[in-house]
Structures are given as structure tokens and as C-alpha cells.
Coordinates of C-alpha atoms in Angstrom, one line a residue:
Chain T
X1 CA 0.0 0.0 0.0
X2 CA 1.3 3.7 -0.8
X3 CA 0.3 6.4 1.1
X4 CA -0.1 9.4 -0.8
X5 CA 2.5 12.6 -0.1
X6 CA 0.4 15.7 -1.8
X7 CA 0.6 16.7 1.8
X8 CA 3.6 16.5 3.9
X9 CA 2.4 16.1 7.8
X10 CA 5.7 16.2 8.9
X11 CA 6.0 20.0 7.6
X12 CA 2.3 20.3 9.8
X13 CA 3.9 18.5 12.8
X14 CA 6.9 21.0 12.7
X15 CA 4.7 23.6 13.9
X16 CA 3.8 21.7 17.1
X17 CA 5.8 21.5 20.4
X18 CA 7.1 18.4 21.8
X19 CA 9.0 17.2 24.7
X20 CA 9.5 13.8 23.5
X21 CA 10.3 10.8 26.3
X22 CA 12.9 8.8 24.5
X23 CA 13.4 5.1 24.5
X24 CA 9.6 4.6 25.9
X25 CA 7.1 4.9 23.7
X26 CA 3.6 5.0 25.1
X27 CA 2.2 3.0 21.9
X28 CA 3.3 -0.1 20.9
X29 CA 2.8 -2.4 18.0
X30 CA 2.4 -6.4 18.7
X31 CA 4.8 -8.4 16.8
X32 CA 3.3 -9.4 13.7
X33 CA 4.0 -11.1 9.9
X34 CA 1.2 -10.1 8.1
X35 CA -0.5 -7.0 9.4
X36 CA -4.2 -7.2 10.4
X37 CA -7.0 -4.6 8.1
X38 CA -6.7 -2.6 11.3
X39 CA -3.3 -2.1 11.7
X40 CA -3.3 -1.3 7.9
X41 CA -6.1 1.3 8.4
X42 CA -4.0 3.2 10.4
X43 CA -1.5 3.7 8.1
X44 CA -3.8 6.0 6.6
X45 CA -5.9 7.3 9.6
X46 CA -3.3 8.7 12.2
X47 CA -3.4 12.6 11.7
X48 CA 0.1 13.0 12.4
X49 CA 1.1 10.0 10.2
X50 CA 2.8 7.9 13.0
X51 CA 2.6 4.3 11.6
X52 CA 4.6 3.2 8.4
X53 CA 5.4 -0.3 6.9
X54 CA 9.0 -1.6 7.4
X55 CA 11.0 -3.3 4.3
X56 CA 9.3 -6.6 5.4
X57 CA 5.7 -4.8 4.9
X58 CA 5.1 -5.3 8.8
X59 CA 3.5 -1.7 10.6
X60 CA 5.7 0.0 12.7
X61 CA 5.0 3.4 14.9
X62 CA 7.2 6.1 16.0
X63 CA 5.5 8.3 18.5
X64 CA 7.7 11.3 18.1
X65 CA 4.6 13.2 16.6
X66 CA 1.9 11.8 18.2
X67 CA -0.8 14.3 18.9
X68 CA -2.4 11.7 21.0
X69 CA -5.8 11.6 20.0
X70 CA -6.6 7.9 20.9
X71 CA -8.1 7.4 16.9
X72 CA -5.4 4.3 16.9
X73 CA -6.6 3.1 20.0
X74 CA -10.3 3.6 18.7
X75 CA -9.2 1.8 15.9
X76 CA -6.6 -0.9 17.0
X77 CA -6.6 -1.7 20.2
X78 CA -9.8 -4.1 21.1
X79 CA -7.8 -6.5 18.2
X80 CA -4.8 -6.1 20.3
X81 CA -3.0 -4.9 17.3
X82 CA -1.2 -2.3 19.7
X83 CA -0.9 -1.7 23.3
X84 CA -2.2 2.3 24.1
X85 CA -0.9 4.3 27.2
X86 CA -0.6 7.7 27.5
X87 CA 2.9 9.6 27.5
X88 CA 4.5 10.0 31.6
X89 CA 3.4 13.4 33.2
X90 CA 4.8 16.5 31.0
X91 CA 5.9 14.7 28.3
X92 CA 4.2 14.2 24.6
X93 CA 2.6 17.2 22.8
X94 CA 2.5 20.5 24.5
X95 CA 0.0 22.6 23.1
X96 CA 0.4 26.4 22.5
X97 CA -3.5 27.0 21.6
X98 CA -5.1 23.6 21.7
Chain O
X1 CA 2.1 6.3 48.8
X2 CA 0.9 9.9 49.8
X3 CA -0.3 9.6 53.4
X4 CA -2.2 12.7 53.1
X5 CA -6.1 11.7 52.2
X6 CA -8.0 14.1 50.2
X7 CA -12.2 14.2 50.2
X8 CA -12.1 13.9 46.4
X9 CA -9.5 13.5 43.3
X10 CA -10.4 14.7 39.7
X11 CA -8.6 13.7 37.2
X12 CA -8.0 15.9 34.4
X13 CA -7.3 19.9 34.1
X14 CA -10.3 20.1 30.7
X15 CA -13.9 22.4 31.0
X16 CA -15.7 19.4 33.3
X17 CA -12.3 18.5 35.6
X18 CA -12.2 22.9 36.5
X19 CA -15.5 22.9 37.0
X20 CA -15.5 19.6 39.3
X21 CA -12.4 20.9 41.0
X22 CA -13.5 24.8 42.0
X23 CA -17.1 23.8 42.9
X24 CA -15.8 21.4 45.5
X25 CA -13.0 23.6 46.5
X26 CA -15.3 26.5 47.2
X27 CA -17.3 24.6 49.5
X28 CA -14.4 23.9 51.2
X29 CA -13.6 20.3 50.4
X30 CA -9.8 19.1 50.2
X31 CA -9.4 18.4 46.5
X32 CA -6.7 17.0 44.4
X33 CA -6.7 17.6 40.4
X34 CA -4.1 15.6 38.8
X35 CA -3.4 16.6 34.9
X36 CA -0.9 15.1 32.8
X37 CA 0.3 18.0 30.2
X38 CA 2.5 20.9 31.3
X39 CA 0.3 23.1 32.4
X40 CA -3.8 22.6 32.2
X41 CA -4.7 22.8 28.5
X42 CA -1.1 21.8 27.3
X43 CA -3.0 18.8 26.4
X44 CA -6.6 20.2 25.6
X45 CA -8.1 20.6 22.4
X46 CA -11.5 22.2 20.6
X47 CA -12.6 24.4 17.9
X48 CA -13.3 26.5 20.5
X49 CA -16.4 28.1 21.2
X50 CA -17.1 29.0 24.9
X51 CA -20.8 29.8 26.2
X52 CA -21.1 32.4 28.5
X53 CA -24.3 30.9 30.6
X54 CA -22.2 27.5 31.8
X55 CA -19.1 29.5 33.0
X56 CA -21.0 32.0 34.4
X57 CA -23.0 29.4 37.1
X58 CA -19.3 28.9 37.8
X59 CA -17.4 32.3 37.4
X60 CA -20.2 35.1 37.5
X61 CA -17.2 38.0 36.5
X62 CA -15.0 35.9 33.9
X63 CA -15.1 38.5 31.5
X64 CA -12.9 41.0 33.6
X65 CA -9.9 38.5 33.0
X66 CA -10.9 35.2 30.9
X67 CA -8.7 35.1 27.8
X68 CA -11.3 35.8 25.5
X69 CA -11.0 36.0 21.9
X70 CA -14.5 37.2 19.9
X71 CA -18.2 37.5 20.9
X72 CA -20.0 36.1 18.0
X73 CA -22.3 38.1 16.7
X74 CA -23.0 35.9 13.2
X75 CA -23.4 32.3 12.5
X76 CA -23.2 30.9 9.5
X77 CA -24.0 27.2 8.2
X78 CA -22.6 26.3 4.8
X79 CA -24.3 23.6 2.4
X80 CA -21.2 22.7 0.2
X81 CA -20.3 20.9 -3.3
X82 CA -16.8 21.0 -4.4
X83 CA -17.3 24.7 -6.2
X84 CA -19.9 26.5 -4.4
X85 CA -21.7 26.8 -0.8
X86 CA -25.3 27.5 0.0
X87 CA -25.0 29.7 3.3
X88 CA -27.9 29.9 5.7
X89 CA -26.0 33.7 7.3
X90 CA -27.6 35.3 10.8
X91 CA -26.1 38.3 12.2
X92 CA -27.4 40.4 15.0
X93 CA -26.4 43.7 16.6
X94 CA -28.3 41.7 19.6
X95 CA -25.3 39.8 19.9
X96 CA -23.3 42.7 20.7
X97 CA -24.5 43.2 24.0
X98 CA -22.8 43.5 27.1
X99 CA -23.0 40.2 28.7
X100 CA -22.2 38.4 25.5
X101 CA -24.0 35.1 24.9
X102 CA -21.0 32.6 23.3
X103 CA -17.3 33.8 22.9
X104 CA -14.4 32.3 20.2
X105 CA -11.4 31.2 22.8
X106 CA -8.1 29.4 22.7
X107 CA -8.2 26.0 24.7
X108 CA -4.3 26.4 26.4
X109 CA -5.0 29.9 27.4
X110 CA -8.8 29.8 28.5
X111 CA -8.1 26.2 30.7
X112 CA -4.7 28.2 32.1
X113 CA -6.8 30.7 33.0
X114 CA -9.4 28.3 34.6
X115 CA -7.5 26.3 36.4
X116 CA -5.6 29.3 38.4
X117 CA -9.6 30.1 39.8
X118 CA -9.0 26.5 40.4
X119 CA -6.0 27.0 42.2
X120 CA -7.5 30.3 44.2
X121 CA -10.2 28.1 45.4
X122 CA -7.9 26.1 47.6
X123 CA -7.5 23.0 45.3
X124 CA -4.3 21.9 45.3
X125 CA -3.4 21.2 41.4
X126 CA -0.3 19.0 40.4
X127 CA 0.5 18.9 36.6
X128 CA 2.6 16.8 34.5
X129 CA 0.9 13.8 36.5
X130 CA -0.5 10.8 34.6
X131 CA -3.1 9.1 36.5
X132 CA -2.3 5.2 35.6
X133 CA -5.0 3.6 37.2
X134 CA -7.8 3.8 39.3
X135 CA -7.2 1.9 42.8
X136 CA -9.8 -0.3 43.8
X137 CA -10.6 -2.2 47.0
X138 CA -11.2 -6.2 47.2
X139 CA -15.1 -5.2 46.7
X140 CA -14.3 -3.4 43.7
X141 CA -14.5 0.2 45.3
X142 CA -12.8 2.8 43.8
X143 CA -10.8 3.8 46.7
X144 CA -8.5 6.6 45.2
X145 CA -5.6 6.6 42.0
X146 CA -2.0 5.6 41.3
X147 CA 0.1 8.0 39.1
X148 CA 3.0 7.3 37.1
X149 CA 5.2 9.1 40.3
X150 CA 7.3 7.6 42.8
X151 CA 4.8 8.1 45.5
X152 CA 2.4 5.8 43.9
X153 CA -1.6 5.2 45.3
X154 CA -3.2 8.4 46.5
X155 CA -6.5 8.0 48.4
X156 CA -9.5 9.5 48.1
X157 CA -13.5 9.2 49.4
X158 CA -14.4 9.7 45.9
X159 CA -13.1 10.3 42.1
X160 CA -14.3 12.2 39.7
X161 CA -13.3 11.2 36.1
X162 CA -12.7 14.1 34.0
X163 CA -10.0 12.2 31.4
X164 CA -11.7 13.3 28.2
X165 CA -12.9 11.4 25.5
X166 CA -9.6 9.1 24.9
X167 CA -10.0 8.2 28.6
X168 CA -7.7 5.0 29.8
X169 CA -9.0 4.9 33.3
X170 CA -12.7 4.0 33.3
X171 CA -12.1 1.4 30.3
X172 CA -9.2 -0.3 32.3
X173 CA -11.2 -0.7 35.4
X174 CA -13.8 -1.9 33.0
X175 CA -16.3 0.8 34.6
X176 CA -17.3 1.8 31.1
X177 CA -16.6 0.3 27.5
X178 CA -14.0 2.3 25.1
X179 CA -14.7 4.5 22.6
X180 CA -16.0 2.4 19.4
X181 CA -14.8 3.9 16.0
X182 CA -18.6 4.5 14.8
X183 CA -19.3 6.6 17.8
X184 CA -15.9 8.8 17.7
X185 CA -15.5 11.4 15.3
X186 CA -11.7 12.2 14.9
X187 CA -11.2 15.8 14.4
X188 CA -8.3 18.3 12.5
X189 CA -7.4 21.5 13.3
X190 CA -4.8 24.5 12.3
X191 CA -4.1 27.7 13.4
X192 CA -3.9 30.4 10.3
X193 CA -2.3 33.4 12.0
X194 CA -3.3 36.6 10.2
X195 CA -3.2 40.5 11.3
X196 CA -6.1 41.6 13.0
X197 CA -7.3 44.4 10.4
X198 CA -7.2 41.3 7.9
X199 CA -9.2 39.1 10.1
X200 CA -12.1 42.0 10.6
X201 CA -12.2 42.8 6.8
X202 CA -12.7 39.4 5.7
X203 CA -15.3 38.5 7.6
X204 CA -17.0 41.9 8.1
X205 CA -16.2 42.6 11.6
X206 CA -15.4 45.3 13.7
X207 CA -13.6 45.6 17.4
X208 CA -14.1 42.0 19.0
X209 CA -17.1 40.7 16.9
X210 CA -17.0 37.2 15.9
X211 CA -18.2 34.6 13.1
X212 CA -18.5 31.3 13.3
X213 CA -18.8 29.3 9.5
X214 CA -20.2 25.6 10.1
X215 CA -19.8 23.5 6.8
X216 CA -20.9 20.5 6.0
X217 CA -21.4 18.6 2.0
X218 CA -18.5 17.2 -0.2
X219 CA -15.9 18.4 1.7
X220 CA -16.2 15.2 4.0
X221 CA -16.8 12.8 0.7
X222 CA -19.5 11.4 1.7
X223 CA -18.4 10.4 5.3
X224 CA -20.4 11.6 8.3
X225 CA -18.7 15.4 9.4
X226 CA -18.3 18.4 9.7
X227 CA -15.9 21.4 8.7
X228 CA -15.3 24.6 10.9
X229 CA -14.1 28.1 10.5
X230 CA -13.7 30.6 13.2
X231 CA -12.7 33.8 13.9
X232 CA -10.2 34.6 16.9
X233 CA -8.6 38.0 17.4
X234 CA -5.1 37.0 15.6
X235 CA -5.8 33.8 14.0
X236 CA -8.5 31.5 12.9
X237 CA -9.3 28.1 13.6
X238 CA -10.1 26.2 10.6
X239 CA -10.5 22.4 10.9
X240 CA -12.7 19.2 9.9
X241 CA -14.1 16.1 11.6
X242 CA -15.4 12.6 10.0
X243 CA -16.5 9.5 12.3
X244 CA -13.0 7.9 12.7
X245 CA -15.2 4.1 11.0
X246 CA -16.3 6.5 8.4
X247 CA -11.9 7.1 8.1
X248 CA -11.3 2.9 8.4
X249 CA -13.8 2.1 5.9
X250 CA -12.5 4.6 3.1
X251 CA -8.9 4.9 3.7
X252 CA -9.0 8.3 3.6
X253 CA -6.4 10.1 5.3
X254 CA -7.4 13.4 7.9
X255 CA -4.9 15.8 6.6
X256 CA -5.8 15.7 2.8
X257 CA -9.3 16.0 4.0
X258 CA -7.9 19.3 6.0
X259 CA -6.1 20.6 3.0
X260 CA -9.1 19.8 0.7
X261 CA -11.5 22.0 2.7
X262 CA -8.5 24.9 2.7
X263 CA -8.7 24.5 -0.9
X264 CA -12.3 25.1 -1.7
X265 CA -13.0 28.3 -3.5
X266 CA -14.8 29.7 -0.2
X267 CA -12.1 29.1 2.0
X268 CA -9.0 29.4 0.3
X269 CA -10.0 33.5 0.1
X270 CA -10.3 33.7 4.2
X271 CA -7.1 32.4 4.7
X272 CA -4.9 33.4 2.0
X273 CA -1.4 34.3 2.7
X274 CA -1.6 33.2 6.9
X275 CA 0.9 31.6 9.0
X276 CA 0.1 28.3 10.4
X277 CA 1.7 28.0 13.7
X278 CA 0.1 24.6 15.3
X279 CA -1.8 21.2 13.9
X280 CA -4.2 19.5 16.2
X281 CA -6.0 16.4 16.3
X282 CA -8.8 15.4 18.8
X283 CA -11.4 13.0 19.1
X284 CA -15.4 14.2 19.6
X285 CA -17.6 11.6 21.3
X286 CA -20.8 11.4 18.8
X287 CA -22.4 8.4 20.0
X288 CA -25.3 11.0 21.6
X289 CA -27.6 10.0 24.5
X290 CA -27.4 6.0 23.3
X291 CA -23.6 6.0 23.8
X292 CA -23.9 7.2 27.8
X293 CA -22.1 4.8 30.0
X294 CA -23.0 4.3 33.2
X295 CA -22.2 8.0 35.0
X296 CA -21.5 6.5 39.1
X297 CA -20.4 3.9 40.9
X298 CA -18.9 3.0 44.4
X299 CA -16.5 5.8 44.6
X300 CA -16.3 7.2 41.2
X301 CA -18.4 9.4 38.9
X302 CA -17.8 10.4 35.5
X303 CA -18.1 13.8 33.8
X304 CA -18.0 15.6 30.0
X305 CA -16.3 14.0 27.1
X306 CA -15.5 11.1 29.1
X307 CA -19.1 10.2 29.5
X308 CA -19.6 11.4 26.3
X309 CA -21.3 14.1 27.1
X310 CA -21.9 15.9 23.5
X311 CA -24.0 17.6 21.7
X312 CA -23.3 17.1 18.1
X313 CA -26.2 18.3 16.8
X314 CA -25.8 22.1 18.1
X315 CA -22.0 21.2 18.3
X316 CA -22.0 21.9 22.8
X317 CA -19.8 20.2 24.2
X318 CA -17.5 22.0 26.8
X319 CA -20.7 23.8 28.1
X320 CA -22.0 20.0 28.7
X321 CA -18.6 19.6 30.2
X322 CA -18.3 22.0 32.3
X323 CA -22.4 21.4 33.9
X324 CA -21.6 18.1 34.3
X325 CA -18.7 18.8 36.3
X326 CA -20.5 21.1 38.2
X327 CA -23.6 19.4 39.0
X328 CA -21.3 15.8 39.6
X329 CA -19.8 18.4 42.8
X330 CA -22.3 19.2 44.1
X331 CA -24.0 16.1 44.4
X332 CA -20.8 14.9 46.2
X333 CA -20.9 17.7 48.4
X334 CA -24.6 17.0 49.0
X335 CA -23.6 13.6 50.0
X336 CA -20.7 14.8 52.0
X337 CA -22.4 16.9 54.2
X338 CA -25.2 14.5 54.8
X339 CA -22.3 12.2 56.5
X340 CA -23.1 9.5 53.6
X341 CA -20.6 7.1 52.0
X342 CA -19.5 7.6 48.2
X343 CA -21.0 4.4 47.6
X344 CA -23.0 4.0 44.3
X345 CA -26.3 4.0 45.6
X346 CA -25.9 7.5 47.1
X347 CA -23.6 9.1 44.1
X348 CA -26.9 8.2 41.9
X349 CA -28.1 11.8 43.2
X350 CA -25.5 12.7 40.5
X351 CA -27.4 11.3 37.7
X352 CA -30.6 12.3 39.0
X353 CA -29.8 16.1 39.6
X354 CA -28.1 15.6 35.4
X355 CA -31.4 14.2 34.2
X356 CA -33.1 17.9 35.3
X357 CA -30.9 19.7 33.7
X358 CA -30.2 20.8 30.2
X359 CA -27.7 18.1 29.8
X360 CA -29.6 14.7 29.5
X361 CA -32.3 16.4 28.2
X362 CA -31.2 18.1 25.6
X363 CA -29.0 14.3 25.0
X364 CA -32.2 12.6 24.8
X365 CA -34.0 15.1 22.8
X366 CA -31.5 13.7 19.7
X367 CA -30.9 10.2 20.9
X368 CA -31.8 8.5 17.5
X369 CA -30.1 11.8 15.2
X370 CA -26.4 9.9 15.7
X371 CA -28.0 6.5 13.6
X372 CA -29.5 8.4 11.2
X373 CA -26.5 10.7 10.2
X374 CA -24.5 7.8 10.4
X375 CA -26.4 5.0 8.5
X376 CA -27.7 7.8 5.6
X377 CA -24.1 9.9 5.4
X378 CA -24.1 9.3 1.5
X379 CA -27.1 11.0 1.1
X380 CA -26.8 13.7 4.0
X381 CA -22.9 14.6 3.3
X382 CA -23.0 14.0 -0.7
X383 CA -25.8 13.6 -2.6
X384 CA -28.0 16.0 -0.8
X385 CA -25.5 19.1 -0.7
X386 CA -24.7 18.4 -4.9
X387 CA -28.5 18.1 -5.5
X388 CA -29.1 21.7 -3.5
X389 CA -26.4 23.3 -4.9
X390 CA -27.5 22.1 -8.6
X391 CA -30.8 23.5 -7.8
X392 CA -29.6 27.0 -6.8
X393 CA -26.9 27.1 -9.5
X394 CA -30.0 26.1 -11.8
X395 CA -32.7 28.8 -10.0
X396 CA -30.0 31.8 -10.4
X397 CA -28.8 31.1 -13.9
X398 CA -30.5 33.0 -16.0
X399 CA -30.6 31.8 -19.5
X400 CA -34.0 31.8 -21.4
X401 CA -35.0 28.4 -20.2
X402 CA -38.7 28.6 -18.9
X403 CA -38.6 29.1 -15.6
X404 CA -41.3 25.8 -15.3
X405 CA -38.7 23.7 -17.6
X406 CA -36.0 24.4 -14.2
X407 CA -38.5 23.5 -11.6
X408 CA -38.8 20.5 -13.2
X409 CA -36.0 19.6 -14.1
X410 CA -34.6 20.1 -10.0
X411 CA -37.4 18.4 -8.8
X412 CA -36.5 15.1 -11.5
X413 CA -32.5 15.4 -10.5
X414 CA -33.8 15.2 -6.6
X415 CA -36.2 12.0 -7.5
X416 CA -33.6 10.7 -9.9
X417 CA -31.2 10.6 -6.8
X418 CA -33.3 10.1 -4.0
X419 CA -36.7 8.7 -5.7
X420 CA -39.8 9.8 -3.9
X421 CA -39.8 7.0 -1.6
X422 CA -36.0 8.1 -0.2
X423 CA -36.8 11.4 -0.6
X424 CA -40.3 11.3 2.0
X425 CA -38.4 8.5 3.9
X426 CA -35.5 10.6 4.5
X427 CA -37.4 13.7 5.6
X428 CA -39.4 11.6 7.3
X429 CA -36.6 10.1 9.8
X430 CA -34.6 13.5 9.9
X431 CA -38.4 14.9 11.5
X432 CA -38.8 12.2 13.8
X433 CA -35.0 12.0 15.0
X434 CA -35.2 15.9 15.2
X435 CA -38.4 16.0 17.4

């Protein structure tokens, strides 16, 4: 599956503040080989674009940008397709106007 | 573990977590707010519109020093196809009174602003602290929380759950069910940053007037949703929302939809040539009065987004928020000073003093609008919209057809799409959902 670049997110995501927690993520994926419909739908639904395929077409996250909305959650967690927490106290997206 | 035991924790610094916090602060009760961004609203987002009755049960003088952007003074509701919009516009100089009636605002200013009347009221607030779970007893009573700190479980007589709409804590203890994608919109927003002077002259205003634009038609392609314009003193909020299994089902991605609706030949014009200095995303509980969880237990209630507590039909939600916040306090102070436990059977007053209000009946009032919208979206968010926008395009043209020849030829392009059985059917269900 290709995801479409007519808009670049990352260019969007510049804009916001983050104070990012490294080396814990609060989202993970669950080890997979083929990915489930749901994991693939959220190659397309994140807003910030957080989840991308890997060279072995498995879905991977990086939560740098992650406006935490909870749509991936909505969307992928009662499959157990990922595990959902919220960033530690301060950390994650900090927003300026909300 | 914090030794010190408080009379109630709220978790979450959003409209319904200030309002819980200050009511029961004022009447003197030892309150603990725990919020996990920054500073309260670091982590808050909405469109925003603020109305003025719900704050002011709260804060009678907010206007002498809330952060307040624009009084509205116009409303307008676009119809839209790709090309055009058919605008349902009211304006009145009855808006621009001096108690105004609703107010544009921005989320991480108004909430810091909130929660230092929070703070005045003797509540003691701690921020960056994320609430992990709730504690519960060997009965199953919610007994108090355990934050992601060293100190660990914090106690509590009661909790009030004011985590939002993505809330962890109620699903985990399994004291309501998570959101489900068909009853979650997921919302996008930007900031255009514009001068002032510009602002005013593009949308005909003067000193601190305000407009609110509501769109709905093409622009969501057929999904379930909404898009939003409005007007702040420096900036405008521009952003659009679709049912997040409208978003699964079609693959489309929330960011082209964002920069489809900036493109449309009535919007592109409003914010021509502005900075955009933040990207937001948020989820919108639109499950309506059917989608209520359970609001009490032993030891817990739950308030505003998290009990999805919106209005989607007149687009209210923080005022919801912010009543049921209040109201959920004072029923625990009512219990309180009766010397009763926060057991589930007295916290009930909660729910009963909620049904009076404007809350649960204005939620019941449009209980079966979410199915409809949702189970019809081709027709209300596509077909519909092209059909009246043909029909207008086809009323104002003028070009020596007959004007009987263009009646009927709008009424045949409505029947074509919606034959008369859809077309009475559909009217029919919109009247009986809207009564």
C-alpha cells in the first residue's frame, strides 16, 4: 500500500511543540507477519502519520509526533493490534492553543 | 504512597475536571486535580467556542480577565459541493450586547486561565501527573488513583473522572466500555495566524465581533462530518471532523481532507497568505444520548467527554462539560455533608440532579439523530449538498430556459437521486429523529 504525499504532515507536525520521552514509547505495536485490516487502516488514519510499513511490509509506529488523539486506539486496540498508554506526566505534545 | 487523604480526586485539568475541581474547592472540600500536560490545557483541544451561561454558574465575573477571543455576533451554516456553498448567514447587533451570549477562545489559554480560579479556590493542582489507574478495593470500590510518580496510590473518598474522550482509566477498570470507531469522530485542526485588520475585513467585523462558519457537504466525501471556520482575534481556527469508521472504511487520510476543505473556492479566500503556527487532532464523542455509560459507581463518577457528554447536533460540548462537572460536585458535596458514603447508591443523586438539567435532556431530545446521520451519510454529506447546490446554481442562472422547464428539471435530478420513496423517507426520519 502507498500512502499518498500531496501533503507533507511532517511539515504540519513542525509547527507543534514536543517534549518527546525517548526510548519509551507509550504506543506499541504487537509483533506481527502479516499485518491485520486494522493495523493497515492506520497507516492512513493517524493525523500526524505515526505508523509506516518496514522493508518486510510489517506496521511499525514512531511516536515522536503523536498528537495523542486515541483514533489508533479507537481503531486498534480491542484486536490487540497495539498496546495504548498515555505519555508519563509532561511529556508528549504540548500545546500552544489547543 | 501519599499519606495525606484528600475528600475527592479529579482527574483531568479540561472544562468538566475545572468545573468539578472549583465547585468542591469552594465549599471547602480538600481536592486534588491531577493533569498530565505541562500546564492545564497543554494537552486540551476544541474548535473553541465558549458559552457564557455555563461558565457563568461557575465564574459570574469571567469577562474582567478570561482570555477571551471574539463575541459572536453571526453564525453561518454552509451547504457545500466542491465549487460552491449554499450559506444559511444570521447576524445580529443583539449579539453585541454586554454580557455576550457565546465567545471564540483558545483552549491552552482559557483552561490556564481556569485552572488558576482552580487554584484560588484552595485545590491543590499538580500537573505533569499521569493518573495510571484507578485503585480499587477487594469489593471493587474505587478507593482513590496511582500516578505514574514515585509516591504511587493516592486515596481518596471519591473520584471524579474528567479524562476526556480518549480516557484510559474508566475502560481499564472496565467501569465503562472504550470508545468504538462508529461513535468517535476524529477531528483536525490549524491555526492560520493573520493581522487583526485582515481578520475584521474578511469576515465583516469590527472591534471583538466574531463569526463562526459551520460546513458541512463534499468536503467530507461522503463520510459523516463536519468542517469549521472561526474567527479569533489573531488567528483562525479552521478544521474538519469525520466519524474515525467512516476514516477505516475509506482509507482516507485526515490531513488531505484538512487541505481539501482549505482549498475550496470559499475558503481558500479567508485564509490566504496566513501563518500556520500549530496542527491539532482530537477526538469528539458522537455516539449522543445512546452512547452514555454508566455516570457513578462506588466511589467514582464520571463527567464531559469522558461520559460522552456531547452535543453534536448544536456542536456543545464543553458547556456539557463544564455542567456536568458542576452538577457531579455538588452532588458529592450534598452527599458529604449528609455524612453518607460515596457508595453508588448515594452518588446516583448525581445522575438524577443531570437528568433535570439541560444536559440529558437536551442528549435525549436527539438520541436517535447519531444513527440516522450515520447509516444515511451518502445522502446527507454527498448527494444531498450536490443536489441543492444544482438546484440553486440552476434557479439563479439565467438563460431563457422557462422558468417551469428548471422546476422541473430540479425536482426530476432530486427524484432521480433520491426517488420519492427516499426522498419522504429521509425527511421523514430526519423529523422524527429531530423532534
Amino acid at each position: 500500500m502507498k500512502i499518498e504525499r500531496s501533503v507533507r504532515v511532517e511539515d504540519k507536525l513542525f509547527c507543534n511543540r514536543y517534549l518527546v520521552d525517548a526510548g519509551r514509547p507509550h504506543i506499541k505495536v504487537r509483533a506481527h507477519t502479516r499485518p491485520s485490516p486494522q493495523l493497515l487502516a492506520l497507516l492512513r488514519a493517524c493525523p500526524a502519520r505515526c505508523y509506516d510499513l518496514n522493508d518486510k511490509g510489517q506496521v511499525e509506529v514512531t511516536v515522536d509526533g503523536c498528537m495523542e488523539c486515541g483514533t489508533c486506539r479507537v481503531i486498534g486496540e480491542p484486536t490487540g493490534d497495539i498496546e495504548w498508554g498515555y505519555p508519563r506526566g509532561g511529556y508528549g505534545v504540548l500545546f500552544k492553543f489547543g | 504512597m501519599i499519606e495525606e487523604r484528600f475528600d475527592a480526586i479529579v482527574v483531568g485539568a479540561g472544562m468538566a475536571g475545572n468545573a468539578a475541581a472549583l465547585t468542591m474547592a469552594r465549599k471547602g472540600m480538600k481536592v486534588l486535580q491531577l493533569e498530565r500536560g505541562e500546564y492545564a490545557g497543554s494537552k486540551n483541544v476544541q474548535g473553541a467556542i465558549l458559552y457564557a451561561d455555563m461558565l457563568e454558574k461557575l465564574i459570574p465575573e469571567f469577562r474582567e480577565d478570561a482570555p477571551l477571543e471574539r463575541h459572536l455576533v453571526e453564525q453561518r451554516f454552509w451547504i457545500m459541493d466542491d465549487r460552491s456553498h449554499v450559506g444559511l448567514h444570521y447576524r445580529s447587533e443583539d449579539f453585541n450586547e454586554e454580557r455576550a451570549n457565546r465567545y471564540t477562545i483558545i483552549r491552552a489559554q482559557f483552561d490556564s486561565w481556569f485552572s488558576s480560579k482552580v487554584r484560588e479556590a484552595g485545590a491543590t493542582v499538580l500537573c505533569e501527573t499521569t493518573v495510571t489507574d484507578l485503585a480499587q478495593d477487594a469489593y471493587g470500590r474505587v478507593i482513590g488513583v496511582r500516578t505514574d510518580r514515585q509516591d504511587g496510590e493516592i486515596h481518596a473518598d471519591v473520584v471524579v473522572l474528567a479524562e476526556g474522550v480518549n480516557g484510559l482509566l474508566g475502560t481499564r477498570a472496565r467501569l465503562r466500555d472504550r470508545p468504538k470507531p462508529n461513535k468517535v469522530a476524529l477531528a483536525v485542526k490549524e491555526m492560520h495566524f493573520l493581522p487583526r485588520e485582515t481578520i475584521e475585513a474578511r469576515f465583516n467585523l469590527s472591534g471583538d465581533e466574531g463569526v463562526v462558519i459551520e460546513a458541512a457537504g463534499t468536503i467530507s466525501g461522503g463520510m459523516t462530518g463536519m468542517g469549521f471556520i472561526y474567527a479569533n482575534k489573531e488567528c483562525i481556527s479552521l478544521g474538519i471532523g469525520c466519524l474515525v469508521a467512516d476514516f477505516q472504511r475509506t482509507g482516507r487520510t485526515p490531513y488531505e481532507l484538512l487541505d481539501h476543505f482549505k482549498r475550496h473556492p470559499s475558503v481558500a479566500p479567508l485564509i490566504e497568505g496566513s501563518e500556520v503556527k500549530e496542527y491539532s487532532a482530537h477526538l469528539i464523542p458522537e455516539g449522543g444520548y445512546k452512547a452514555i455509560p454508566q455516570l457513578y459507581g462506588d466511589g467514582w463518577v464520571v463527567v464531559g467527554d469522558a461520559a460522552q457528554l456531547n452535543n453534536a447536533i448544536h456542536r456543545e460540548g464543553s458547556n456539557l462539560a463544564m455542567t456536568s462537572g458542576r452538577i457531579a460536585a455538588e452532588a458529592i458535596f450534598q452527599v458529604k455533608s449528609r455524612r453518607l458514603g460515596m457508595t453508588a447508591e448515594n452518588l446516583a443523586l448525581y445522575k438524577r440532579m443531570l437528568d433535570r438539567s439541560f444536559v440529558l435532556k437536551d442528549m435525549k431530545k436527539y438520541k436517535d439523530m447519531p444513527r440516522l446521520m450515520h447509516t444515511n451519510s451518502q445522502n446527507f454529506f454527498l448527494t444531498y449538498p450536490q443536489l441543492i447546490s444544482k438546484a440553486m446554481q440552476t434557479y439563479l442562472r439565467v438563460d431563457g430556459t422557462p422558468k417551469s422547464e428548471k422546476q422541473k428539471s430540479t425536482l426530476k435530478s432530486f427524484v432521480n437521486a433520491r426517488s420519492w420513496t427516499g426522498l419522504f423517507g429521509d425527511a421523514f426520519r430526519f423529523a422524527r429523529a429531530w423532534r
